Short mmCIF file of C-alpha atoms in Angstrom, two decimals:
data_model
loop_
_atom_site.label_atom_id
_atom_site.label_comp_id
_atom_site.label_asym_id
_atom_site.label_seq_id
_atom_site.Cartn_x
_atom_site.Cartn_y
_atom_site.Cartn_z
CA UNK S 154 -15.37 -0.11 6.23
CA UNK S 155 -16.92 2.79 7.85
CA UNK S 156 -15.52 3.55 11.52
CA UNK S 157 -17.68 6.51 12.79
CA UNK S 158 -17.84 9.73 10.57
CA UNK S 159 -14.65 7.61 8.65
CA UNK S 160 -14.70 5.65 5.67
CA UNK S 161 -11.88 3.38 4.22
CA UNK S 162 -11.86 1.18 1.30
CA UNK S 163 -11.77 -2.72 1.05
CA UNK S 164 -7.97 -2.52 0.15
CA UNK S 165 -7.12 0.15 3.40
CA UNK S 166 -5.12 -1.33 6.51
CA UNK S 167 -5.22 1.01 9.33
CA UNK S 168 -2.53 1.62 12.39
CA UNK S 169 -4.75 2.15 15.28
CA UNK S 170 -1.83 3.61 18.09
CA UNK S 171 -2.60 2.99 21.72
CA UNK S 172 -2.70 5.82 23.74
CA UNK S 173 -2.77 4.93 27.54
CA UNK S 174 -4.30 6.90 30.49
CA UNK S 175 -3.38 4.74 33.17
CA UNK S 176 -0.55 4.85 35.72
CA UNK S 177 0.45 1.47 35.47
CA UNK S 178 -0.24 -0.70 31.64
CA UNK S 179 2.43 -3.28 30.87
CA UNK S 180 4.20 -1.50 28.48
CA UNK S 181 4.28 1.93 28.84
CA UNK S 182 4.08 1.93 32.94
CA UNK S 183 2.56 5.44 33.40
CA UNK S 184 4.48 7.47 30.45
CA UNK S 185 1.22 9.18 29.51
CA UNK S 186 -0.39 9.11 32.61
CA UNK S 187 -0.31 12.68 32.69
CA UNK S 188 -3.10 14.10 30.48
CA UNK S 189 -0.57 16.54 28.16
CA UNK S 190 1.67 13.38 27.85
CA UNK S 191 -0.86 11.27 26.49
CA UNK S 192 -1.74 14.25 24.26
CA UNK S 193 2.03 14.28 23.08
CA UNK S 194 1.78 11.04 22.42
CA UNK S 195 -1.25 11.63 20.02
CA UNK S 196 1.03 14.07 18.58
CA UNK S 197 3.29 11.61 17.93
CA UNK S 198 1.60 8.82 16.73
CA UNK S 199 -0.09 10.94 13.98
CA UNK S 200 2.77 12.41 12.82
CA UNK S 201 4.45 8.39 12.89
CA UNK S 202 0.70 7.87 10.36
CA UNK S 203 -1.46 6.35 12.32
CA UNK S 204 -4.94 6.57 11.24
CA UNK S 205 -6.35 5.68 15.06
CA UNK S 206 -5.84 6.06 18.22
CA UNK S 207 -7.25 3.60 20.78
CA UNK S 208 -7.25 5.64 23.97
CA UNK S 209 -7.95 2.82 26.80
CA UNK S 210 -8.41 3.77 30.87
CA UNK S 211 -8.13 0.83 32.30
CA UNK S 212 -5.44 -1.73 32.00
CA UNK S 213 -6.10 -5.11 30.88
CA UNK S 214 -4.46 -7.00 33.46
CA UNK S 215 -6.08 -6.99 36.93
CA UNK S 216 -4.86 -4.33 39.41
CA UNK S 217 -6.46 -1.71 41.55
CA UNK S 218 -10.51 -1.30 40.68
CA UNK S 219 -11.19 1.41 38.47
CA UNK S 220 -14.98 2.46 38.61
CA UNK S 221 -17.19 3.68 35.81
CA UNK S 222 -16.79 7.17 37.29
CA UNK S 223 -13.22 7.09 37.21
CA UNK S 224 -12.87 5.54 33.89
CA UNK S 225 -14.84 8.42 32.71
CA UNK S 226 -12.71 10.96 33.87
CA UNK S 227 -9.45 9.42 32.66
CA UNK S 228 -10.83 9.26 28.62
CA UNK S 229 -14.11 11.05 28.21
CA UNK S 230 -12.81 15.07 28.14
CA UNK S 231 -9.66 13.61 26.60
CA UNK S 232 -11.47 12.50 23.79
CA UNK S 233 -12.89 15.78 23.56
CA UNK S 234 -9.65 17.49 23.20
CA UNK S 235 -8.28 15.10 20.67
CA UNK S 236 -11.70 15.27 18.90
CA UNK S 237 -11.21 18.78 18.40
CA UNK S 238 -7.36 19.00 17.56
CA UNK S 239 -7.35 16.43 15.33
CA UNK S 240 -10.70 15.89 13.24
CA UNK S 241 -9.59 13.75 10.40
CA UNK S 242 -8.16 11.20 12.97
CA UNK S 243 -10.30 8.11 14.21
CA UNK S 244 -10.81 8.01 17.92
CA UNK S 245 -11.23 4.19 19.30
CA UNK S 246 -11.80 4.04 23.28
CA UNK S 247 -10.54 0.81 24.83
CA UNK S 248 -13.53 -0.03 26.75
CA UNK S 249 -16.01 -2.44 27.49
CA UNK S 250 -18.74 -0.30 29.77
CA UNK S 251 -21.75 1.31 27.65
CA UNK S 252 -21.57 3.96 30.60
CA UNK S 253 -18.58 4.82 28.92
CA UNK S 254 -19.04 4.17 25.51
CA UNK S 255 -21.87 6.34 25.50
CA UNK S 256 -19.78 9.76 27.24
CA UNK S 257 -17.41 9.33 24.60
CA UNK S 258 -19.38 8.62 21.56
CA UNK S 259 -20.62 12.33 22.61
CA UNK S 260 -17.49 13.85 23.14
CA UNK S 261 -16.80 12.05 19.73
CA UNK S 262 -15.37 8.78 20.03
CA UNK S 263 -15.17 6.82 16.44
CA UNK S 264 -14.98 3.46 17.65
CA UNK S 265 -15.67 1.22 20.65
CA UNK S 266 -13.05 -1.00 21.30
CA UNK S 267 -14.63 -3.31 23.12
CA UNK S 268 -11.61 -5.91 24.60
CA UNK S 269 -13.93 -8.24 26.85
CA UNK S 270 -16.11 -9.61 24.38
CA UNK S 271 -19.41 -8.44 24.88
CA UNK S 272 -19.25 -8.40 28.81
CA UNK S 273 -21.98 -5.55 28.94
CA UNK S 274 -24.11 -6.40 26.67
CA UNK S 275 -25.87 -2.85 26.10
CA UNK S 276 -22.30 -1.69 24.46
CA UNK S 277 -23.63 -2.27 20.87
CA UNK S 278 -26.90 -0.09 21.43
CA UNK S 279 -24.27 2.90 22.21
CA UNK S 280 -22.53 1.97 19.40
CA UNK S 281 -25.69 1.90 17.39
CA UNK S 282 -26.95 4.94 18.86
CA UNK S 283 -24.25 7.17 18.25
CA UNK S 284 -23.50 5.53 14.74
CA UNK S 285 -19.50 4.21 15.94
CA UNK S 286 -17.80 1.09 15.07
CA UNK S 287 -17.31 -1.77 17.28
CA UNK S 288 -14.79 -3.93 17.67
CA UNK S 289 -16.07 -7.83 18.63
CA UNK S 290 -13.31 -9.96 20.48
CA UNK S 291 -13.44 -12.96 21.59
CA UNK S 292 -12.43 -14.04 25.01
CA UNK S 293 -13.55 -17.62 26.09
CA UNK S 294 -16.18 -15.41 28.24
CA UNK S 295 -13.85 -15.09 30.71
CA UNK S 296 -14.89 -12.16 33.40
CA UNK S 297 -13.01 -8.61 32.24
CA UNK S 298 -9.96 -7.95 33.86
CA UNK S 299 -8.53 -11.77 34.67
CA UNK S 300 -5.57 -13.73 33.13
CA UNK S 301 -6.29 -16.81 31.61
CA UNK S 302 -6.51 -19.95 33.85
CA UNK S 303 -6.07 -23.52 32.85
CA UNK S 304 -8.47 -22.01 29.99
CA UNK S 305 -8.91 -25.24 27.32
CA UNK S 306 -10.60 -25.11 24.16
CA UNK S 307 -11.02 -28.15 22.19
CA UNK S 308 -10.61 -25.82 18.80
CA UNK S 309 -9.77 -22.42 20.02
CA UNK S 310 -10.24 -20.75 16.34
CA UNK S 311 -13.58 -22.83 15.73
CA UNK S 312 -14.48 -21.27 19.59
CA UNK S 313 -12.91 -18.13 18.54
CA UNK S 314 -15.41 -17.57 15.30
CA UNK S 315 -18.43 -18.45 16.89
CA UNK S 316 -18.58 -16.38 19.31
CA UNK S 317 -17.28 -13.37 17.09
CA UNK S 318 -19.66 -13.91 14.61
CA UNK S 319 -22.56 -14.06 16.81
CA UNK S 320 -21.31 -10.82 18.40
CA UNK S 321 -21.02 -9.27 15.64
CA UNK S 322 -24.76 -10.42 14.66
CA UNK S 323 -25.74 -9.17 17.66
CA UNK S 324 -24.19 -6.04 16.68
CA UNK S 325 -25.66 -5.68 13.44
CA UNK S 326 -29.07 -6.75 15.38
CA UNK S 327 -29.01 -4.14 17.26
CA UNK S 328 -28.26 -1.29 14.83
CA UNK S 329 -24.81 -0.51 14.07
CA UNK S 330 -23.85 -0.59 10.41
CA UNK S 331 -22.25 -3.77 9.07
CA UNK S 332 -19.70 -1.92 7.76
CA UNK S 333 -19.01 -0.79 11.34
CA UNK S 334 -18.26 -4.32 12.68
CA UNK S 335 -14.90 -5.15 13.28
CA UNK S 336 -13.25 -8.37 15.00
CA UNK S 337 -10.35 -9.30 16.67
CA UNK S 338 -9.33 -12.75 18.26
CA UNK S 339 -7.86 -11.15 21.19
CA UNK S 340 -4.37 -12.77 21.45
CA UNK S 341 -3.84 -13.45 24.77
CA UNK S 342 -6.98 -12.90 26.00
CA UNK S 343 -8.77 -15.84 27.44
CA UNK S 344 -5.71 -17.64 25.96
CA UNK S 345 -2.64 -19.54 26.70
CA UNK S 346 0.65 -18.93 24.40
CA UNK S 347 -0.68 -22.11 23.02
CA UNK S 348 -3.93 -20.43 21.83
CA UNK S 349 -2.92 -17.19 20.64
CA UNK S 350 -0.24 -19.07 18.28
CA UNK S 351 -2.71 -21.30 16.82
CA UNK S 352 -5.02 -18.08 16.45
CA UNK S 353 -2.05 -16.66 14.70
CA UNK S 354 -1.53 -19.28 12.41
CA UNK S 355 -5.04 -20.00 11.74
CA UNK S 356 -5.84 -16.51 11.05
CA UNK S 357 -7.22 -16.51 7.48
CA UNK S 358 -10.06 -18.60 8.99
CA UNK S 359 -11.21 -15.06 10.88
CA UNK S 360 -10.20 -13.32 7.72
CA UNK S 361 -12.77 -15.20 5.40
CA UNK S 362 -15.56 -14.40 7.40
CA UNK S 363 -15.54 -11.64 5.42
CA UNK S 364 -15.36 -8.85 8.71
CA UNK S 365 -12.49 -6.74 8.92
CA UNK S 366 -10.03 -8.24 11.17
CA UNK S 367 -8.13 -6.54 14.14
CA UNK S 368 -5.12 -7.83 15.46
CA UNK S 369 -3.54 -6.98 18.68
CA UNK S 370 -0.09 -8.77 19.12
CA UNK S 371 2.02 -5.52 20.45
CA UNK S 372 4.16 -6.86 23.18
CA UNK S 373 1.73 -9.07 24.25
CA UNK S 374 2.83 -12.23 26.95
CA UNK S 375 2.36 -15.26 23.74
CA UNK S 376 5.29 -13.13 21.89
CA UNK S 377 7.48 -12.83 25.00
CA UNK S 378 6.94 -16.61 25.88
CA UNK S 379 7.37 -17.49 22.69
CA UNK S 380 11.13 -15.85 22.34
CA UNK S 381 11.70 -15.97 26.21
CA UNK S 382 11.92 -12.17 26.15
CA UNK S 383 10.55 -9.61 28.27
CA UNK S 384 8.29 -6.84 28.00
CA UNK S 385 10.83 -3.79 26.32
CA UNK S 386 11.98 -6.70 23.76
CA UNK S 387 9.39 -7.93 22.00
CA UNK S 388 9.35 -5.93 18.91
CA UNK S 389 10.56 -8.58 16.37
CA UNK S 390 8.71 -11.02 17.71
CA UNK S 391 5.55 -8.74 17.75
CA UNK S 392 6.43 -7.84 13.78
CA UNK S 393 6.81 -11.35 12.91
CA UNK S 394 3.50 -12.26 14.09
CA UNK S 395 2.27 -8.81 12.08
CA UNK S 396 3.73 -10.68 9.21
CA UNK S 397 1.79 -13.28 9.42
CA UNK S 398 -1.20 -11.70 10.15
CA UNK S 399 -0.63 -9.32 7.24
CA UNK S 400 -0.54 -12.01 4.78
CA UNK S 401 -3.51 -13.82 6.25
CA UNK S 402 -5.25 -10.02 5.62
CA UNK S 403 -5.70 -8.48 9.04
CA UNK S 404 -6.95 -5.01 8.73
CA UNK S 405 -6.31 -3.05 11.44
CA UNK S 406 -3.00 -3.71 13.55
CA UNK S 407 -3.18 -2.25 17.25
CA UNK S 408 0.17 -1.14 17.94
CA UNK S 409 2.65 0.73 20.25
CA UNK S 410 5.18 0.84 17.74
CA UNK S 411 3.56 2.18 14.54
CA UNK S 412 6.29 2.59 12.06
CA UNK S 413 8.02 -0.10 11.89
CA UNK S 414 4.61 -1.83 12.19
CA UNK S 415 3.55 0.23 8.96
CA UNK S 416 6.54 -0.80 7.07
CA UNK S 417 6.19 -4.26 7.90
CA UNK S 418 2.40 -4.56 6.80
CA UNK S 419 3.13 -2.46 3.35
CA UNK S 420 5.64 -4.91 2.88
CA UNK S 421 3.41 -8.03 3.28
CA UNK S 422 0.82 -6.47 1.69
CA UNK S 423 2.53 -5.48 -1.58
CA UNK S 424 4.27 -9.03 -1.08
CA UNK S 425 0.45 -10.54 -1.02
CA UNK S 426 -0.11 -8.72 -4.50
CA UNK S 427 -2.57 -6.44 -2.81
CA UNK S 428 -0.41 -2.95 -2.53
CA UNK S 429 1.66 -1.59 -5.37
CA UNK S 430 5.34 -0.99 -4.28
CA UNK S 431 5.74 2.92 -3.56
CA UNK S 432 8.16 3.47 -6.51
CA UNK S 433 9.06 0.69 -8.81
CA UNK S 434 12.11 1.83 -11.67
CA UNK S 435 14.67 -1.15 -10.90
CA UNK S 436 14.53 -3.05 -14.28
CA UNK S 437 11.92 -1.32 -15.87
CA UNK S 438 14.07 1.63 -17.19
CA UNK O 75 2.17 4.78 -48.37
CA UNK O 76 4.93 6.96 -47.11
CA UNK O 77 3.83 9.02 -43.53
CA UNK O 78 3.56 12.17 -42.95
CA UNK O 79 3.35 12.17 -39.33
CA UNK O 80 6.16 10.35 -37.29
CA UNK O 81 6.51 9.53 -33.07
CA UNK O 82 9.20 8.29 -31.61
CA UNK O 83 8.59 7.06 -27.87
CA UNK O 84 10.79 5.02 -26.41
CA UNK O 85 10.29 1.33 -25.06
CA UNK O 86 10.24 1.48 -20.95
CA UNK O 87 8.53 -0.97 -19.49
CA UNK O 88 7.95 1.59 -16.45
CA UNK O 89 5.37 3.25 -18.96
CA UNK O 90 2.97 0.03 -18.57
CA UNK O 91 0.42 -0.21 -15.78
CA UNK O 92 1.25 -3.03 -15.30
CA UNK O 93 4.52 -2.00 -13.49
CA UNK O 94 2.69 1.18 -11.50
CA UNK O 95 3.89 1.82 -8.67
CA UNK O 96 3.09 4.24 -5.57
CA UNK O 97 4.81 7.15 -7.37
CA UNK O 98 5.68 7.63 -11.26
CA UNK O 99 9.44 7.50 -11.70
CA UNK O 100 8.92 8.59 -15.20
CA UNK O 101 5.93 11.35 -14.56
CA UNK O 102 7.58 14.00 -17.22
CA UNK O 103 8.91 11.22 -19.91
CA UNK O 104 5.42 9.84 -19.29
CA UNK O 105 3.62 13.50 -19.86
CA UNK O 106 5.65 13.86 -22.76
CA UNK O 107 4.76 10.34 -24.71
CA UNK O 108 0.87 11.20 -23.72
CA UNK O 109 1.15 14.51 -25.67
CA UNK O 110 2.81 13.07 -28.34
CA UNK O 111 0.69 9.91 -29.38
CA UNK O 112 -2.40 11.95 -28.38
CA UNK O 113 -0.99 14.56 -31.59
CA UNK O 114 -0.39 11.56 -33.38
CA UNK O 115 -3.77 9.73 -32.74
CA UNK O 116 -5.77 13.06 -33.26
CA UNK O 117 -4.45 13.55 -36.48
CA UNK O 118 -5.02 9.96 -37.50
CA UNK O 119 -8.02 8.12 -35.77
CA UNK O 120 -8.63 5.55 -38.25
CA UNK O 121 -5.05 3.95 -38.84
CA UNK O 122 -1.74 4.26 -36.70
CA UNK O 123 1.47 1.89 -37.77
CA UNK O 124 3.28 0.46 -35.00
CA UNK O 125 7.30 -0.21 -35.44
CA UNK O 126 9.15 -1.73 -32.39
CA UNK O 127 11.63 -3.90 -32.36
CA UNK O 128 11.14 -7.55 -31.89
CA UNK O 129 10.99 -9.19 -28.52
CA UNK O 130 14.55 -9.88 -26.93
CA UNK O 131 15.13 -13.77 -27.73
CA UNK O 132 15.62 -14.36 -23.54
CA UNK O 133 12.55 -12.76 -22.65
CA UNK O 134 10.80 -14.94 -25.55
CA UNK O 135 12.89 -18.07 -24.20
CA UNK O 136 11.41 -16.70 -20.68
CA UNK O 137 8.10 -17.01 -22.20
CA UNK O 138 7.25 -13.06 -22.96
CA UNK O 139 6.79 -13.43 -26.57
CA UNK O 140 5.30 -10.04 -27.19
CA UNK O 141 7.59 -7.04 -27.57
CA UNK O 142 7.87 -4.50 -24.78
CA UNK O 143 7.68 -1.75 -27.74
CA UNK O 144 4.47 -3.10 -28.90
CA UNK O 145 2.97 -2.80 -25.61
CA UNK O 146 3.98 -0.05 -24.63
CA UNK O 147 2.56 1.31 -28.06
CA UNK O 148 -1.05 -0.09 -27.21
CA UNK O 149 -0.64 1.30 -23.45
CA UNK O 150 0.00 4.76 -24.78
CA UNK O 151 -2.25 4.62 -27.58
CA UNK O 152 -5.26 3.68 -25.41
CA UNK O 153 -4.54 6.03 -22.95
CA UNK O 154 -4.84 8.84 -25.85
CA UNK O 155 -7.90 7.30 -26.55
CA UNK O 156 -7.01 5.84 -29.85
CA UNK O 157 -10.21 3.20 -30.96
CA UNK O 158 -8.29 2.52 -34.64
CA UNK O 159 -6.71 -0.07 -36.38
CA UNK O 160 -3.03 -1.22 -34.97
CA UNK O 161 -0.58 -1.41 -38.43
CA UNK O 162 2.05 -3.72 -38.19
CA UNK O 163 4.57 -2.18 -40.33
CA UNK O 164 7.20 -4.76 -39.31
CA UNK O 165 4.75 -6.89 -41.60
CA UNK O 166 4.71 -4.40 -44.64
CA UNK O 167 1.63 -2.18 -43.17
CA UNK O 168 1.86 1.08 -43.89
CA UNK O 169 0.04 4.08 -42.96
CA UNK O 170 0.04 7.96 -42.97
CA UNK O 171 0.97 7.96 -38.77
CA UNK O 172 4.42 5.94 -37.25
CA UNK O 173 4.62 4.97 -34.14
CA UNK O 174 8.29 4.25 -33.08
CA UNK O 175 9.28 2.58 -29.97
CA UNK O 176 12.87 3.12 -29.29
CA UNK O 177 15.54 4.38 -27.18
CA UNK O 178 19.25 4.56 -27.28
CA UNK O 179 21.45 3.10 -25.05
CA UNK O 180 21.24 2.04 -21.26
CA UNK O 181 24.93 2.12 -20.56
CA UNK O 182 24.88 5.86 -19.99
CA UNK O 183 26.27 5.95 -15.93
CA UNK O 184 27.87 3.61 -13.42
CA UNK O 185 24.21 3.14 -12.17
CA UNK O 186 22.94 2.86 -15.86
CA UNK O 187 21.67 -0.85 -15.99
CA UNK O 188 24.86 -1.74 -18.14
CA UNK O 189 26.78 0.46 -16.31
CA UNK O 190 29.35 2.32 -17.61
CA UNK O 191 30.50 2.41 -21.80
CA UNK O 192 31.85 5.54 -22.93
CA UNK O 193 30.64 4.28 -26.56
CA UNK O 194 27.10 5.44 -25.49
CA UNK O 195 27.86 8.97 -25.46
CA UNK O 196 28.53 8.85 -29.38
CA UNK O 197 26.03 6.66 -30.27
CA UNK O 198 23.32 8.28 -28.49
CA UNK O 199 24.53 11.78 -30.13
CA UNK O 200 23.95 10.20 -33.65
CA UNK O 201 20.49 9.22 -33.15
CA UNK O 202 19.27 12.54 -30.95
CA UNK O 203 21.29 14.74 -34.07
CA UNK O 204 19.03 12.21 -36.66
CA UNK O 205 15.97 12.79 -34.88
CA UNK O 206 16.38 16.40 -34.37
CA UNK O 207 17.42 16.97 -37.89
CA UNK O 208 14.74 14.65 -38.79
CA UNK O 209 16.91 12.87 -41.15
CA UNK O 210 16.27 9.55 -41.71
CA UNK O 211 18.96 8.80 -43.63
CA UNK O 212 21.51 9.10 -40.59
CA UNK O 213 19.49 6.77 -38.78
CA UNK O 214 19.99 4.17 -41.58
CA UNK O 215 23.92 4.06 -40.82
CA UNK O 216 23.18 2.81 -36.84
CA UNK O 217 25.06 -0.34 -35.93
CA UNK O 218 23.09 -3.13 -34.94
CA UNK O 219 25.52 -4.82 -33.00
CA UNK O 220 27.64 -1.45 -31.61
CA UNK O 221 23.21 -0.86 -30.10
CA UNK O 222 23.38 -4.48 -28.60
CA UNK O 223 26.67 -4.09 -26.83
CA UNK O 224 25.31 -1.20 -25.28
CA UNK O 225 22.23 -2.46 -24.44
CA UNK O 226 20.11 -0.61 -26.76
CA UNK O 227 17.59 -3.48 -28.49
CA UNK O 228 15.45 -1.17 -30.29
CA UNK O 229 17.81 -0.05 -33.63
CA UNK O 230 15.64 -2.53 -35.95
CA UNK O 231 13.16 -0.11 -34.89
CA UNK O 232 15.20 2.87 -35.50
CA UNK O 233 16.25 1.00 -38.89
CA UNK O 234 13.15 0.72 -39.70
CA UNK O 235 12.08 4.56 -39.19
CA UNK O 236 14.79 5.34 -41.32
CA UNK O 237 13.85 3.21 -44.61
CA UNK O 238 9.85 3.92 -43.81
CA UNK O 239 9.96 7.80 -43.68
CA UNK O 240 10.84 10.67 -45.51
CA UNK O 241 12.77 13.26 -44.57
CA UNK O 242 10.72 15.33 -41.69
CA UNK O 243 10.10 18.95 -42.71
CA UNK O 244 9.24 20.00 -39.22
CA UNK O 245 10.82 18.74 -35.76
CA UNK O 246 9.35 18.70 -32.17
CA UNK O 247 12.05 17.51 -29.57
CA UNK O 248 9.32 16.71 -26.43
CA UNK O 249 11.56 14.96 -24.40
CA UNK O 250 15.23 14.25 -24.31
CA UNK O 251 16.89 12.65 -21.33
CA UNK O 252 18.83 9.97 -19.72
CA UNK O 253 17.28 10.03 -15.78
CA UNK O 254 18.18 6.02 -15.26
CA UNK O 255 21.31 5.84 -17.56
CA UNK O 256 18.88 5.29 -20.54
CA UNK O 257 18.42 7.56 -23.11
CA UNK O 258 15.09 7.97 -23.95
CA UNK O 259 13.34 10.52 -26.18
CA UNK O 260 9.71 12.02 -27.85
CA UNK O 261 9.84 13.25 -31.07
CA UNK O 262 7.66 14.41 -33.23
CA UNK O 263 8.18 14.71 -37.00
CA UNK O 264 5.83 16.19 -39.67
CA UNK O 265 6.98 14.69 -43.14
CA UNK O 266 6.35 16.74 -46.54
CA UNK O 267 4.97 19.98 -47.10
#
């Protein structure tokens, strides 16, 4: 797998940390609004491991509109300034504009992170251009920045692969290095609770297509639901899914938490056979 | 054929690759048995006897019917890049270089894997004064059953050095320790003149 000027062998999984410049995402509600506090948290996430950050300027849900212009001057000189503080670290930007895409691939960026599925449709020739990663989602096609609505799918993984796959061709099409092509179901997205447990469960299906698979479960409304817990209690219920999602062979895990989110995928992953165990003497003396 | 050169390693399954982890929990035990069978196989590149001590009769029941010692005698050997034949001297080969798997006791500590038996401080001190002195002889008095209550399987193998060798004219002491509650050591011995 090759994301940017990174590479990372078959066997790697990757914490990519989310780093929010927005006033008002679900989960962090403005902590790192300020620029210097989303630095910090940069800081902090490295030092936690992570191997990305996924620096996003816009928040998923709908809300106030954020322009191209604006969106630019939340992320693109930040990127800069992580670019040059931290130049072993992979820089993924949360966005689905090639406007965008393309000011950060030059401050840098690694990876486009592209959450809506394909909604601009010139993202992958940025990502080709400036040699980055992209990540394909799917979403049910549903217009960028709107919450599911009486969305049915008659098999939502079956939906789910076909219109990854042919993302990612279109991807490859276009230029970017099939190495660079990574894809994510997008729980939640264009999904019910319903959905984004079956895409959970189902999982291995996205994971024998052979692309790397990102996951993004952190907090998200299906684990909430699911436990009848709000947003601020979620963690277990985020990890289990992990779990799962580890063992089916998920890749990359898009996280606010990342260590016990590290822990939990070593664990699976030396549990799968696929990781030795960090030490090993008990028994073996 | 009597040998002249002698190795004792001892029989840890943490030495195999097969049991690798992360981090080596036995990285200077480890350094020490690479340096020793490399000497060994250097000197003898055509023919290197193996002693170990059979396989415990619950691992064979548990279907393992290949002793530990033995493969942790292959493990090392092809690490040092040893290509010649394998001597079984528990089946009368014989052969100028010994390889001996072995250790002494595991009940060294409260966090020993047989915890605690104050017997293992005197039975470990007669095999490390044997294999320091090089003097086979001592190790021909070890107790079978005294090893097997404290959880040390390998004096066949110890046994065994002791009938095949002569005394060792010159003594290398590579390794002596007990960092899990089991005492383990690498010794080399040069037999003769």
């Amino acid at each position: 797998m090759r994301l940017g000027r990174h590479e990372f062998s078959d066997d790697t999984t990757l914490m990519m940390a989310i780093v929010n410049r927005t006033p008002d995402s679900f989960y962090d509600k403005g902590a790192t609004w300020a620029e210097d506090k989303a630095f910090d948290r940069v800081a902090q996430v490295v030092a936690e491991g992570a191997e990305i950050v996924d620096i996003g300027g816009i928040k998923a849900a709908p809300g106030v509109e954020i322009d191209a212009t604006e969106e630019r001057r939340r992320v693109v000189d930040f990127v800069a300034r992580v670019r040059s503080a931290y130049p072993d670290l992979v820089i993924s930007v949360d966005t689905w504009r090639a406007e965008v895409g393309r000011a950060v691939c030059a401050e840098g960026a690694d990876l486009l992170n592209d959450a809506w599925g394909g909604a601009d449709p010139a993202l992958v020739e940025v990502a080709a251009e400036h040699g980055a990663g992209i990540v394909c989602t799917h979403t049910g096609g549903v217009t960028p920045r709107t919450r599911p609505f009486r969305i049915e799918y008659a098999d939502v993984v079956a939906a789910a692969l076909a219109d990854i796959t042919a993302y990612a061709e279109r991807a490859v099409a276009a230029g970017v290095d099939p190495r660079s092509v990574v894809i994510d179901p997008a729980h939640d997205f264009g999904k019910n609770t319903f959905h984004s447990l079956e895409v959970t469960r189902r999982l291995d299906e996205l994971t024998a297509t052979g692309w790397p698979v990102l996951v993004s479960l952190s907090n998200k409304d299906f684990v909430g639901e699911t436990l009848d817990l709000p947003v601020g209690e979620r963690l277990t219920g985020t990890l289990a899914a992990t779990a799962v999602c580890a063992l089916a062979g998920a890749r990359i895990y898009r996280v606010h938490e990342v260590v016990p989110t590290r822990q939990v995928v070593d664990m699976v992953w030396s549990i799968a056979g696929r990781r030795r165990p960090a030490r090993a003497i008990r028994g073996l003396a | 054929m009597s040998p002249t050169d002698v190795v004792v390693v001892p029989s840890a399954p943490a030495l195999l690759p097969s049991y690798a982890g992360g981090s080596d929990p036995v990285a200077e035990l480890r350094t020490a048995c690479r340096g020793a069978v490399e000497w060994l196989a250097g000197r003898h590149p055509d023919g290197v006897a193996v002693v170990a001590a059979a396989a415990r009769s619950d691992n064979v029941d548990r279907g393992m019917a290949e002793p530990v010692g033995t493969r942790v005698a292959r493990h090392l050997l092809s690490v040092a890049g040893y290509r010649g034949d394998l001597v079984d001297a528990a089946t009368g080969g014989a052969s100028a270089a010994l390889l001996v798997v072995a250790n002494g006791s595991a009940t060294r500590g409260e966090k020993a894997p047989g915890h605690l038996d104050e017997r293992a401080v005197g039975f470990d001190a007669s095999i490390d004064r044997a294999l320091r002195e090089g003097d086979p002889a001592a190790l021909r008095e070890l107790d079978p059953c005294l090893g097997e209550s404290l959880w040390c399987h390998d004096v066949p193998a110890l046994l065994s050095l002791g009938r095949l060798a002569p005394a060792a004219s010159t003594v290398s002491v590579d390794y002596a320790g007990d960092p899990y509650g089991v005492q383990y050591w690498v010794v080399r011995w040069t037999c003769g003149s």
